Short mmCIF file of C-alpha atoms and ligand atoms in Angstrom, two decimals:
data_model
loop_
_atom_site.label_atom_id
_atom_site.label_comp_id
_atom_site.label_asym_id
_atom_site.label_seq_id
_atom_site.Cartn_x
_atom_site.Cartn_y
_atom_site.Cartn_z
CA MET A 968 0.00 0.00 0.00
CA GLN A 969 1.24 3.47 -0.83
CA LEU A 970 0.64 6.51 1.37
CA LEU A 971 0.21 9.79 -0.52
CA LYS A 972 -0.14 13.27 0.89
CA THR A 973 -0.37 15.37 -2.24
CA VAL A 974 -2.80 15.54 -5.14
CA GLU A 975 0.05 15.19 -7.63
CA GLY A 976 1.50 12.16 -5.81
CA LEU A 977 -1.87 10.47 -5.74
CA ARG A 978 -2.54 11.09 -9.43
CA CYS A 979 0.91 9.82 -10.37
CA SER A 980 0.53 6.62 -8.34
CA LEU A 981 -2.95 6.01 -9.73
CA THR A 982 -1.67 6.32 -13.29
CA GLN A 983 1.18 3.91 -12.55
CA LEU A 984 -1.11 1.40 -10.88
CA SER A 985 -3.63 1.49 -13.71
CA LYS A 986 -0.89 0.73 -16.21
CA ALA A 987 0.81 -2.02 -14.20
CA PRO A 988 -0.19 -5.49 -15.37
CA SER A 989 -2.06 -7.51 -12.77
CA ALA A 990 -3.78 -10.87 -12.58
CA VAL A 991 -7.14 -9.25 -11.79
CA ALA A 992 -7.21 -6.97 -14.76
CA LEU A 993 -5.66 -9.33 -17.26
CA GLY A 994 -7.50 -9.01 -20.52
CA SER A 995 -9.64 -6.04 -19.41
CA PRO A 996 -8.68 -2.77 -21.07
CA GLU A 997 -8.87 -0.48 -18.03
CA LYS A 998 -8.64 -1.03 -14.32
CA SER A 999 -11.54 0.11 -12.24
CA VAL A 1000 -11.04 2.36 -9.25
CA GLY A 1001 -13.08 2.40 -6.04
CA LEU A 1002 -12.83 5.31 -3.59
CA ILE A 1003 -13.81 5.35 0.08
CA PRO A 1004 -13.74 8.94 1.36
CA THR A 1005 -13.37 9.02 5.17
CA MET A 1006 -12.38 11.28 8.01
CA GLY A 1007 -10.29 8.53 9.61
CA ALA A 1008 -10.76 6.86 13.02
CA LEU A 1009 -11.68 3.88 10.90
CA HIS A 1010 -14.03 1.26 12.32
CA ALA A 1011 -15.97 -1.85 11.27
CA GLY A 1012 -18.31 0.30 9.14
CA HIS A 1013 -15.39 1.61 7.07
CA GLN A 1014 -13.98 -1.88 6.88
CA SER A 1015 -17.18 -3.13 5.28
CA LEU A 1016 -16.98 -0.32 2.68
CA ILE A 1017 -13.36 -1.27 1.91
CA GLN A 1018 -14.32 -4.91 1.58
CA LYS A 1019 -17.11 -4.08 -0.87
CA ALA A 1020 -14.83 -1.79 -2.86
CA ASN A 1021 -12.23 -4.56 -3.03
CA GLN A 1022 -14.79 -6.97 -4.44
CA GLU A 1023 -15.94 -4.55 -7.11
CA ASN A 1024 -12.75 -2.78 -8.24
CA ASP A 1025 -9.19 -3.46 -9.33
CA ILE A 1026 -7.74 -0.52 -7.39
CA VAL A 1027 -9.00 0.69 -4.00
CA VAL A 1028 -8.25 4.19 -2.72
CA VAL A 1029 -9.10 5.34 0.82
CA SER A 1030 -8.90 9.02 1.64
CA ILE A 1031 -8.55 10.31 5.20
CA PHE A 1032 -9.20 13.98 5.63
CA VAL A 1033 -10.94 15.69 8.55
CA ASN A 1034 -12.63 18.32 6.47
CA PRO A 1035 -12.81 21.64 8.38
CA LEU A 1036 -15.40 22.96 5.91
CA GLN A 1037 -18.08 20.60 7.22
CA PHE A 1038 -17.67 21.49 10.91
CA GLY A 1039 -19.60 24.36 12.48
CA PRO A 1040 -17.78 26.79 14.83
CA GLN A 1041 -19.24 25.04 17.92
CA GLU A 1042 -18.56 21.53 16.65
CA ASP A 1043 -15.88 18.94 17.46
CA LEU A 1044 -13.27 19.68 14.74
CA ALA A 1045 -10.40 19.95 17.24
CA GLN A 1046 -11.42 16.87 19.25
CA TYR A 1047 -12.38 14.72 16.26
CA PRO A 1048 -10.48 11.40 16.77
CA ARG A 1049 -7.30 11.13 14.72
CA ASP A 1050 -5.15 8.00 14.70
CA LEU A 1051 -3.30 7.67 11.43
CA ALA A 1052 -1.02 4.84 12.56
CA THR A 1053 -3.96 2.54 13.40
CA ASP A 1054 -5.91 3.62 10.31
CA ARG A 1055 -2.90 2.86 8.17
CA GLN A 1056 -2.57 -0.64 9.61
CA LEU A 1057 -6.26 -1.32 9.07
CA CYS A 1058 -6.05 -0.17 5.44
CA GLU A 1059 -2.93 -2.19 4.80
CA ALA A 1060 -4.54 -5.31 6.27
CA SER A 1061 -7.77 -4.74 4.29
CA GLY A 1062 -6.06 -4.70 0.89
CA VAL A 1063 -6.21 -0.94 0.19
CA ASP A 1064 -3.88 0.07 -2.64
CA LEU A 1065 -3.55 3.81 -2.04
CA LEU A 1066 -4.11 5.78 1.16
CA PHE A 1067 -4.57 9.48 0.47
CA THR A 1068 -4.04 11.72 3.51
CA PRO A 1069 -3.80 15.29 2.26
CA THR A 1070 -3.33 18.27 4.54
CA SER A 1071 -5.80 21.12 4.34
CA ALA A 1072 -3.29 23.17 2.36
CA ALA A 1073 -2.69 20.29 -0.06
CA LEU A 1074 -6.41 20.01 -0.73
CA TYR A 1075 -7.68 23.58 -0.54
CA GLY A 1076 -4.49 25.56 -1.19
CA GLU A 1077 -2.95 28.03 1.27
CA GLU A 1078 -5.81 30.51 1.10
CA GLY A 1079 -8.48 27.93 0.43
CA LEU A 1080 -10.34 27.71 3.70
CA ASN A 1081 -11.40 31.33 3.52
CA PRO A 1082 -15.01 30.85 2.40
CA ALA A 1083 -14.88 34.12 0.47
CA ALA A 1084 -12.03 32.79 -1.67
CA LEU A 1085 -13.25 29.27 -2.30
CA THR A 1086 -15.52 27.71 -4.90
CA GLN A 1087 -18.08 25.59 -3.06
CA VAL A 1088 -20.77 23.15 -4.05
CA VAL A 1089 -24.24 23.99 -2.72
CA PRO A 1090 -26.66 21.07 -2.36
CA PRO A 1091 -30.37 21.65 -3.12
CA ALA A 1092 -31.95 23.77 -0.33
CA GLN A 1093 -34.84 21.29 -0.13
CA MET A 1094 -32.40 18.55 0.85
CA THR A 1095 -30.65 20.55 3.56
CA ALA A 1096 -33.81 22.04 5.09
CA VAL A 1097 -34.59 18.82 6.96
CA LEU A 1098 -32.97 16.34 9.39
CA CYS A 1099 -29.39 17.43 10.30
CA GLY A 1100 -29.48 20.44 7.93
CA PRO A 1101 -31.03 23.06 10.26
CA PHE A 1102 -28.83 21.93 13.19
CA ARG A 1103 -25.60 21.90 11.18
CA PRO A 1104 -25.73 24.95 8.89
CA GLY A 1105 -23.14 24.71 6.10
CA HIS A 1106 -22.31 21.09 6.93
CA PHE A 1107 -23.62 19.52 3.72
CA GLN A 1108 -22.10 22.29 1.62
CA GLY A 1109 -18.75 21.36 3.18
CA VAL A 1110 -19.36 17.66 2.50
CA ALA A 1111 -20.52 18.29 -1.09
CA THR A 1112 -17.48 20.48 -1.76
CA VAL A 1113 -14.88 18.06 -0.42
CA VAL A 1114 -16.50 15.02 -2.04
CA THR A 1115 -16.65 16.81 -5.40
CA LYS A 1116 -12.94 17.57 -5.03
CA LEU A 1117 -12.09 13.99 -4.10
CA LEU A 1118 -14.16 12.59 -6.97
CA SER A 1119 -12.47 14.94 -9.35
CA ILE A 1120 -8.96 14.15 -8.05
CA VAL A 1121 -9.35 10.35 -7.93
CA GLN A 1122 -11.92 9.98 -10.74
CA PRO A 1123 -13.13 6.67 -9.34
CA ASP A 1124 -15.59 4.40 -11.11
CA ARG A 1125 -17.34 3.97 -7.77
CA ALA A 1126 -17.37 5.83 -4.46
CA TYR A 1127 -18.64 4.11 -1.32
CA PHE A 1128 -20.73 5.68 1.46
CA GLY A 1129 -22.55 4.18 4.43
CA ARG A 1130 -26.30 4.46 4.83
CA LYS A 1131 -25.88 5.65 8.41
CA ASP A 1132 -25.36 9.14 6.96
CA ALA A 1133 -28.54 8.80 4.92
CA GLN A 1134 -28.92 12.53 4.26
CA GLN A 1135 -25.31 12.80 3.10
CA LEU A 1136 -25.85 9.80 0.84
CA ALA A 1137 -29.03 11.21 -0.74
CA ILE A 1138 -27.32 14.57 -1.31
CA LEU A 1139 -24.24 12.95 -2.87
CA LYS A 1140 -26.33 10.76 -5.16
CA ARG A 1141 -28.12 13.88 -6.31
CA LEU A 1142 -24.82 15.72 -6.68
CA VAL A 1143 -23.29 13.23 -9.13
CA GLN A 1144 -26.55 13.19 -11.05
CA ASP A 1145 -26.97 16.97 -11.22
CA LEU A 1146 -23.31 17.67 -12.05
CA ASN A 1147 -23.05 14.72 -14.46
CA LEU A 1148 -20.05 13.32 -12.61
CA PRO A 1149 -18.97 10.01 -14.09
CA SER A 1150 -18.61 8.18 -10.73
CA GLN A 1151 -21.24 5.93 -9.26
CA ILE A 1152 -22.21 6.47 -5.63
CA VAL A 1153 -22.50 3.08 -3.96
CA PRO A 1154 -24.67 2.99 -0.82
CA CYS A 1155 -23.57 0.45 1.79
CA ALA A 1156 -25.55 -1.18 4.57
CA ILE A 1157 -25.18 0.19 8.11
CA ALA A 1158 -22.63 -1.82 10.11
CA ARG A 1159 -23.88 -2.33 13.67
CA ALA A 1160 -22.47 -3.62 16.95
CA ALA A 1161 -24.10 -6.67 18.53
CA ASP A 1162 -26.59 -4.50 20.48
CA GLY A 1163 -27.59 -2.65 17.30
CA LEU A 1164 -25.63 0.58 17.76
CA ALA A 1165 -24.43 1.81 14.36
CA HIS A 1166 -20.63 2.03 14.19
CA SER A 1167 -19.37 5.61 14.18
CA SER A 1168 -16.03 7.29 14.86
CA ARG A 1169 -17.83 9.43 17.44
CA ASN A 1170 -18.89 6.38 19.49
CA GLN A 1171 -15.49 6.54 21.17
CA TYR A 1172 -16.57 9.76 22.91
CA LEU A 1173 -19.20 7.76 24.87
CA THR A 1174 -18.67 6.83 28.51
CA ALA A 1175 -19.26 3.15 29.33
CA ALA A 1176 -22.70 3.97 30.77
CA ALA A 1177 -23.73 6.06 27.75
CA ARG A 1178 -22.39 3.39 25.40
CA SER A 1179 -24.76 0.79 26.82
CA GLN A 1180 -27.67 3.26 26.79
CA ALA A 1181 -26.95 4.10 23.14
CA ALA A 1182 -28.54 0.83 22.02
CA VAL A 1183 -31.87 2.64 22.48
CA LEU A 1184 -31.45 4.35 19.09
CA TYR A 1185 -31.70 1.10 17.19
CA ARG A 1186 -34.37 -0.23 19.58
CA SER A 1187 -36.53 2.82 18.91
CA LEU A 1188 -36.22 2.35 15.14
CA GLN A 1189 -37.05 -1.33 15.49
CA ALA A 1190 -40.17 -0.41 17.48
CA ALA A 1191 -41.25 1.81 14.57
CA ALA A 1192 -40.42 -0.97 12.08
CA ALA A 1193 -42.69 -3.31 14.07
CA ALA A 1194 -45.52 -0.73 14.06
CA PHE A 1195 -44.99 -0.29 10.32
CA ALA A 1196 -45.09 -4.04 9.74
CA ALA A 1197 -48.36 -4.10 11.69
CA GLY A 1198 -49.82 -1.59 9.23
CA ASP A 1199 -49.05 1.87 10.68
CA ARG A 1200 -48.20 4.19 7.80
CA SER A 1201 -48.73 7.53 9.51
CA GLY A 1202 -45.65 9.68 10.14
CA THR A 1203 -47.12 10.97 13.41
CA VAL A 1204 -47.62 7.45 14.77
CA LEU A 1205 -44.19 6.20 13.66
CA ILE A 1206 -42.40 9.26 15.03
CA HIS A 1207 -44.31 8.97 18.31
CA THR A 1208 -43.27 5.30 18.59
CA VAL A 1209 -39.59 6.24 18.21
CA ARG A 1210 -39.84 9.12 20.69
CA ALA A 1211 -41.58 6.97 23.29
CA GLU A 1212 -38.77 4.41 23.19
CA LEU A 1213 -36.01 7.05 23.23
CA LYS A 1214 -37.59 8.66 26.29
CA THR A 1215 -37.02 5.48 28.31
CA VAL A 1216 -33.38 6.60 28.64
CA PRO A 1217 -33.15 9.43 31.15
CA GLY A 1218 -30.83 12.25 30.15
CA LEU A 1219 -31.05 11.49 26.44
CA GLN A 1220 -31.87 14.61 24.44
CA ILE A 1221 -33.73 14.27 21.19
CA GLU A 1222 -32.59 16.65 18.46
CA TYR A 1223 -35.02 15.37 15.85
CA VAL A 1224 -37.08 12.38 14.78
CA GLU A 1225 -38.28 12.86 11.21
CA LEU A 1226 -39.85 10.94 8.36
CA VAL A 1227 -38.80 11.92 4.83
CA HIS A 1228 -38.69 10.47 1.34
CA PRO A 1229 -35.45 8.40 1.10
CA GLU A 1230 -34.28 10.05 -2.13
CA THR A 1231 -35.77 13.55 -2.28
CA LEU A 1232 -35.77 14.02 1.53
CA VAL A 1233 -39.16 15.74 1.27
CA PRO A 1234 -41.02 15.36 4.63
CA LEU A 1235 -43.73 12.69 4.53
CA GLU A 1236 -47.03 12.62 6.38
CA THR A 1237 -47.62 9.00 5.45
CA ILE A 1238 -45.57 6.32 3.77
CA GLU A 1239 -46.99 5.52 0.36
CA THR A 1240 -44.06 3.49 -0.92
CA ALA A 1241 -40.97 4.18 1.18
CA GLY A 1242 -39.94 6.46 4.03
CA LEU A 1243 -36.65 7.28 5.73
CA LEU A 1244 -37.17 7.48 9.48
CA ALA A 1245 -34.14 9.28 10.88
CA ILE A 1246 -33.08 10.39 14.35
CA ALA A 1247 -30.41 12.51 16.01
CA VAL A 1248 -29.91 12.54 19.77
CA TYR A 1249 -27.41 13.69 22.34
CA LEU A 1250 -26.18 11.21 24.95
CA ASP A 1251 -23.92 12.99 27.41
CA LYS A 1252 -22.38 15.46 25.01
CA THR A 1253 -22.12 13.05 22.10
CA ARG A 1254 -24.32 13.51 19.08
CA LEU A 1255 -25.52 10.21 17.57
CA ILE A 1256 -27.57 9.59 14.43
CA ASP A 1257 -29.31 6.55 13.01
CA ASN A 1258 -32.07 5.72 10.55
CA ILE A 1259 -34.15 3.02 8.96
CA THR A 1260 -35.88 2.84 5.58
CA LEU A 1261 -39.44 1.54 5.75
CA ARG A 1262 -40.92 0.16 2.55
CA SER A 1263 -44.57 -0.59 2.00
CA ARG A 1264 -43.78 -2.88 -0.87
CA LEU A 1265 -40.90 -5.10 -1.84
CA PRO A 1266 -38.28 -3.46 -4.07
CA ILE A 1267 -38.47 -3.47 -7.85
CA VAL A 1268 -35.42 -4.78 -9.68
CA ALA A 1269 -34.82 -3.27 -13.14
CA ILE A 1270 -32.23 -4.99 -15.30
CA ASP A 1271 -31.22 -3.20 -18.49
CA GLY A 1272 -28.38 -3.78 -20.87
CA PRO A 1273 -27.36 -4.53 -24.43
CA ALA A 1274 -28.42 -7.62 -26.36
CA GLY A 1275 -26.49 -10.75 -25.54
CA ALA A 1276 -25.45 -9.71 -22.02
CA GLY A 1277 -27.55 -12.51 -20.50
CA LYS A 1278 -30.35 -10.30 -19.10
CA SER A 1279 -33.19 -12.72 -19.57
CA THR A 1280 -31.51 -15.74 -17.93
CA VAL A 1281 -30.15 -13.62 -15.11
CA ALA A 1282 -33.47 -11.83 -14.47
CA ARG A 1283 -35.44 -15.08 -14.37
CA ARG A 1284 -33.01 -16.78 -12.05
CA VAL A 1285 -32.70 -13.75 -9.75
CA ALA A 1286 -36.52 -13.62 -9.50
CA GLN A 1287 -36.66 -17.31 -8.79
CA GLN A 1288 -33.98 -17.19 -6.14
CA LEU A 1289 -35.60 -14.25 -4.37
CA GLY A 1290 -39.16 -15.53 -4.75
CA LEU A 1291 -40.14 -12.43 -6.78
CA LEU A 1292 -42.27 -12.18 -9.90
CA TYR A 1293 -40.35 -12.14 -13.15
CA LEU A 1294 -42.38 -9.67 -15.16
CA ASP A 1295 -42.09 -11.38 -18.50
CA THR A 1296 -43.22 -8.75 -21.00
CA GLY A 1297 -42.51 -11.12 -23.86
CA ALA A 1298 -45.10 -13.49 -22.38
CA MET A 1299 -47.57 -10.61 -22.01
CA TYR A 1300 -47.25 -9.71 -25.71
CA ARG A 1301 -47.61 -13.36 -26.61
CA ALA A 1302 -50.76 -13.62 -24.50
CA VAL A 1303 -52.34 -10.68 -26.34
CA THR A 1304 -51.30 -12.16 -29.67
CA TRP A 1305 -52.82 -15.51 -28.75
CA LEU A 1306 -56.11 -13.84 -27.84
CA THR A 1307 -56.05 -11.80 -31.06
CA LEU A 1308 -55.69 -15.00 -33.08
CA GLN A 1309 -58.36 -16.75 -30.99
CA ARG A 1310 -60.86 -13.99 -31.74
CA GLU A 1311 -59.80 -13.96 -35.39
CA ILE A 1312 -58.73 -10.33 -35.26
CA GLU A 1313 -56.15 -9.08 -37.77
CA PRO A 1314 -52.82 -8.40 -35.96
CA GLN A 1315 -52.76 -4.97 -37.67
CA ASP A 1316 -56.23 -3.97 -36.44
CA GLN A 1317 -55.21 -1.54 -33.67
CA VAL A 1318 -58.73 -0.51 -32.73
CA ALA A 1319 -60.05 -4.05 -32.39
CA ILE A 1320 -57.02 -5.12 -30.35
CA ALA A 1321 -57.36 -2.10 -28.07
CA GLU A 1322 -61.04 -3.05 -27.50
CA LEU A 1323 -60.00 -6.60 -26.80
CA LEU A 1324 -57.40 -5.48 -24.28
CA ALA A 1325 -59.87 -3.24 -22.46
CA ASP A 1326 -61.60 -6.16 -20.83
CA CYS A 1327 -59.10 -8.98 -20.85
CA GLN A 1328 -57.27 -10.24 -17.80
CA ILE A 1329 -53.66 -11.35 -18.08
CA GLN A 1330 -52.06 -12.99 -15.05
CA LEU A 1331 -48.46 -14.04 -14.58
CA SER A 1332 -47.19 -16.25 -11.80
CA SER A 1333 -43.89 -16.28 -9.99
CA LEU A 1334 -41.48 -18.99 -11.02
CA ASP A 1335 -41.53 -21.94 -8.73
CA ALA A 1336 -38.73 -21.22 -6.28
CA GLY A 1337 -38.24 -24.93 -5.60
CA ASP A 1338 -37.76 -25.93 -9.21
CA GLU A 1339 -34.19 -24.85 -10.02
CA SER A 1340 -34.00 -27.51 -12.72
CA ALA A 1341 -36.79 -26.08 -14.90
CA ALA A 1342 -34.89 -24.81 -17.93
CA PRO A 1343 -35.74 -22.66 -19.70
CA LEU A 1344 -37.60 -21.15 -16.74
CA GLN A 1345 -41.07 -20.31 -17.99
CA THR A 1346 -43.51 -17.91 -16.40
CA ARG A 1347 -46.99 -19.41 -16.12
CA VAL A 1348 -49.55 -17.26 -17.90
CA TRP A 1349 -53.35 -17.06 -17.77
CA VAL A 1350 -55.68 -15.12 -20.05
CA ASN A 1351 -59.19 -14.65 -18.63
CA GLN A 1352 -58.52 -17.46 -16.15
CA GLN A 1353 -57.46 -19.91 -18.87
CA GLU A 1354 -53.89 -21.15 -18.62
CA VAL A 1355 -52.00 -20.39 -21.84
CA THR A 1356 -48.38 -21.04 -20.75
CA GLN A 1357 -47.76 -23.54 -23.54
CA VAL A 1358 -50.02 -22.29 -26.35
CA ILE A 1359 -48.46 -18.82 -26.35
CA ARG A 1360 -45.19 -20.50 -27.40
CA SER A 1361 -46.82 -22.00 -30.53
CA GLN A 1362 -45.51 -21.24 -34.01
CA ALA A 1363 -48.74 -19.37 -34.88
CA VAL A 1364 -48.22 -16.93 -32.00
CA THR A 1365 -44.47 -16.64 -32.62
CA SER A 1366 -45.05 -15.59 -36.22
CA GLN A 1367 -47.48 -12.77 -35.27
CA VAL A 1368 -46.17 -11.46 -31.98
CA SER A 1369 -43.87 -8.80 -33.50
CA ALA A 1370 -46.73 -7.29 -35.52
CA VAL A 1371 -49.00 -7.13 -32.47
CA ALA A 1372 -46.27 -5.79 -30.19
CA ALA A 1373 -45.49 -3.02 -32.67
CA GLN A 1374 -48.94 -1.43 -32.14
CA PRO A 1375 -48.57 1.70 -29.96
CA ALA A 1376 -52.00 1.00 -28.40
CA VAL A 1377 -50.88 -2.46 -27.33
CA ARG A 1378 -47.62 -1.13 -25.88
CA ALA A 1379 -49.48 1.59 -23.95
CA ALA A 1380 -52.06 -0.85 -22.57
CA LEU A 1381 -49.42 -3.34 -21.45
CA LEU A 1382 -47.29 -0.60 -19.93
CA LYS A 1383 -50.29 0.30 -17.75
CA ARG A 1384 -50.50 -3.29 -16.58
CA GLN A 1385 -46.77 -3.42 -15.92
CA HIS A 1386 -47.15 -0.29 -13.78
CA ALA A 1387 -49.95 -1.97 -11.85
CA TYR A 1388 -47.55 -4.81 -11.03
CA GLY A 1389 -44.99 -2.17 -10.05
CA GLU A 1390 -47.39 -0.70 -7.46
CA LYS A 1391 -47.27 -4.01 -5.62
CA GLY A 1392 -43.48 -4.28 -5.97
CA GLY A 1393 -41.51 -7.48 -5.62
CA ILE A 1394 -40.84 -7.80 -9.34
CA VAL A 1395 -37.84 -8.25 -11.59
CA MET A 1396 -38.03 -6.87 -15.11
CA GLU A 1397 -35.46 -6.72 -17.86
CA GLY A 1398 -35.19 -4.73 -21.05
CA ARG A 1399 -33.47 -1.66 -22.37
CA ASP A 1400 -35.30 1.22 -20.72
CA ILE A 1401 -36.77 -0.34 -17.58
CA GLY A 1402 -34.73 1.74 -15.13
CA THR A 1403 -35.16 4.96 -17.12
CA GLN A 1404 -38.72 4.78 -18.50
CA VAL A 1405 -40.79 1.90 -17.20
CA PHE A 1406 -39.77 1.85 -13.51
CA PRO A 1407 -37.60 4.92 -12.86
CA GLN A 1408 -38.58 4.46 -9.19
CA ALA A 1409 -37.01 0.95 -9.07
CA GLU A 1410 -34.99 0.51 -5.89
CA LEU A 1411 -32.38 -1.63 -7.62
CA LYS A 1412 -31.27 -0.80 -11.13
CA VAL A 1413 -28.69 -3.02 -12.75
CA PHE A 1414 -27.03 -2.36 -16.08
CA LEU A 1415 -25.86 -5.77 -17.19
CA THR A 1416 -23.22 -5.61 -19.84
CA ALA A 1417 -20.28 -7.41 -21.40
CA SER A 1418 -17.70 -6.34 -23.96
CA VAL A 1419 -18.56 -6.82 -27.64
CA HIS A 1420 -15.79 -9.40 -27.84
CA GLU A 1421 -17.18 -11.40 -24.92
CA ARG A 1422 -20.74 -11.33 -26.28
CA ALA A 1423 -19.47 -12.49 -29.69
CA ARG A 1424 -17.57 -15.30 -27.99
CA ARG A 1425 -20.69 -16.39 -26.08
CA ARG A 1426 -22.78 -16.26 -29.24
CA GLN A 1427 -20.24 -18.46 -31.00
CA LEU A 1428 -20.45 -21.01 -28.18
CA ASP A 1429 -24.29 -20.93 -28.33
CA LEU A 1430 -24.21 -21.59 -32.09
CA LYS A 1431 -21.86 -24.48 -31.53
CA ALA A 1432 -24.07 -25.92 -28.80
CA GLN A 1433 -27.02 -25.76 -31.22
CA ASN A 1434 -24.99 -27.47 -33.99
CA GLN A 1435 -25.31 -24.35 -36.15
CA PRO A 1436 -22.63 -23.42 -38.70
CA THR A 1437 -19.73 -21.46 -37.16
CA ILE A 1438 -19.55 -17.71 -37.83
CA ALA A 1439 -16.22 -15.88 -37.59
CA LEU A 1440 -15.72 -13.95 -34.35
CA GLU A 1441 -15.02 -10.66 -36.21
CA SER A 1442 -18.27 -10.95 -38.12
CA LEU A 1443 -20.24 -11.62 -34.92
CA GLU A 1444 -18.50 -8.66 -33.27
CA ARG A 1445 -19.47 -6.40 -36.15
CA SER A 1446 -23.13 -7.38 -35.98
CA ILE A 1447 -23.24 -6.99 -32.17
CA TYR A 1448 -21.65 -3.58 -32.46
CA GLU A 1449 -24.23 -2.58 -35.08
CA ARG A 1450 -27.10 -3.96 -32.94
CA ASP A 1451 -25.89 -1.90 -29.95
CA ARG A 1452 -25.86 1.21 -32.09
CA GLN A 1453 -29.39 0.59 -33.38
CA ASP A 1454 -30.70 -0.23 -29.90
CA SER A 1455 -29.30 3.02 -28.49
CA GLU A 1456 -30.66 5.13 -31.33
CA ARG A 1457 -34.09 3.63 -31.89
CA PRO A 1458 -36.99 5.96 -30.99
CA VAL A 1459 -39.06 3.35 -29.08
CA ALA A 1460 -37.54 2.08 -25.81
CA PRO A 1461 -33.91 2.95 -26.64
CA LEU A 1462 -31.10 1.35 -24.66
CA ARG A 1463 -30.25 3.67 -21.76
CA LYS A 1464 -28.29 3.27 -18.58
CA ALA A 1465 -30.03 5.04 -15.68
CA PRO A 1466 -27.64 7.41 -13.86
CA ASP A 1467 -28.24 5.50 -10.62
CA ALA A 1468 -27.90 2.04 -12.18
CA ILE A 1469 -25.16 -0.26 -10.95
CA GLU A 1470 -23.11 -1.52 -13.86
CA VAL A 1471 -22.36 -5.22 -13.70
CA GLN A 1472 -19.64 -6.09 -16.18
CA THR A 1473 -19.99 -9.80 -16.83
CA ASP A 1474 -16.77 -10.48 -18.78
CA GLY A 1475 -15.06 -13.40 -17.08
CA LEU A 1476 -17.97 -13.95 -14.64
CA SER A 1477 -20.10 -17.07 -14.51
CA VAL A 1478 -23.92 -16.67 -14.66
CA GLU A 1479 -23.96 -17.92 -11.07
CA ALA A 1480 -21.57 -15.19 -9.93
CA VAL A 1481 -23.64 -12.49 -11.66
CA ILE A 1482 -26.84 -13.78 -10.03
CA GLN A 1483 -25.23 -13.83 -6.59
CA GLN A 1484 -24.01 -10.26 -7.07
CA ILE A 1485 -27.53 -9.05 -7.89
CA VAL A 1486 -29.12 -11.10 -5.09
CA GLN A 1487 -26.66 -9.51 -2.65
CA LEU A 1488 -27.45 -6.01 -3.92
CA TYR A 1489 -31.15 -6.73 -3.47
CA GLN A 1490 -30.63 -7.97 0.07
CA GLU A 1491 -28.66 -4.84 0.90
CA ARG A 1492 -31.61 -2.75 -0.30
CA LEU A 1493 -33.95 -4.78 1.89
CA ASN A 1494 -31.77 -4.48 4.99
CA ALA A 1495 -30.91 -0.83 4.52
O1 PAF B 666 -18.90 10.65 6.02
C1 PAF B 666 -17.78 11.17 6.18
O2 PAF B 666 -16.88 10.63 6.84
C2 PAF B 666 -17.50 12.55 5.60
O3 PAF B 666 -18.64 13.35 5.62
C3 PAF B 666 -16.92 12.50 4.19
C4 PAF B 666 -17.90 11.87 3.21
C5 PAF B 666 -15.62 11.72 4.20
C6 PAF B 666 -16.62 13.90 3.67
O4 PAF B 666 -15.67 14.55 4.46
#
């Protein structure tokens, strides 16, 4: 591990590392970089971020900088725990490649900390008007400024932040989106001690007595989660539940208990889909925060990506493993086509098909979680209570489905039904614009991709397995490249990666490994 104190030194080392050959990156054109920005006093929470970054990147950079800009005049800047020797050991042992520990002058320049002489990044007022914002004026501006600088210095593919600082996370996600920064913000689950207290560098300020009392934060959130599970959706009730539990600890001072939307941070009166219930308290003189996300429906998983990246297999198997519904739009179009043929309607007759759709029921069932062997995994489908799983795969339907699916009225009607499934949540859907157009509210968006070369190689293997004539790799690569271009440029449902999608590069990964990665991401969303 290298220790760097200057911006130039860090950039130089990063360039050298990205060029150096390594077993991990063999065959891949560029090495990926993961950044974990910290203020030091590293603990189990940071360790879990480092571990995740190690799994997902070739090069891992940790920065340690106690950023004066994000501390108010009355806050603990001077006392903030600093222990570089221990932090360094922890990083070394956790497989960090570069440890960046700039001084204030190295990062902001000699004159830099004078607010009148410094360019700063101002987060949206709506996002700083709630939770910690009013109690820590200027704090999130300081965070946004230093994180923008770090992202611009390191230029990581991914930057990792814990969900304990949920407001910081929401603001940073918005920041990279609004400023079109090319790094992905990766939220990480809250690491907790055995009694539920979220790990934090400030926990070391607590006396032994306060430390054991601090478990009340998590207990209070769990009490609200239980009320929520029992059907309470009202902000007033949930907040009251948290307050009542917190008040069981004498001497604890509540700064706030609030319910907001997890992404926009807009205060919520009731939880329609999801709410972030967040608290800040003082125990002795130590300020502690914690939060929980309450969801009234299971998350939606949107999987987009270019042709040949394995979306359909992966989506079906992820749904099966998680017991979710695989929203098989192909099967929906086939069901409509089957009914069209049944009623002897011309596939081009938009009006008649629209009429037909107005009062027809299409039902899809989850894949049987027990039946791993069923291949290809088929969704069971019913039209007006009649099971059509097999007949919609007939040659007659196959030959007409494209014509029926091309009707704008059919697409609009089926989109409505897909949205109705979305309301209930707990679905996996794949395509090219699911995360951007169909379910922009999806909690987990995955962009599944593979290099053109890898997709051509897989296609060649498929052809061989089907005893089809071999096609030269270059020719397959050319047609995949052309298909990608057409898919990105076509007016209907063009291929788009949502800004908040997690890119899963499948070169060199087995289908199993890809599925496990997505299942883990889903579980992190659930446990957040
Ligand atoms: O969460 C933190 O430790 C800090 O706010 C951060 C993101 C490192 C910025 O100084």
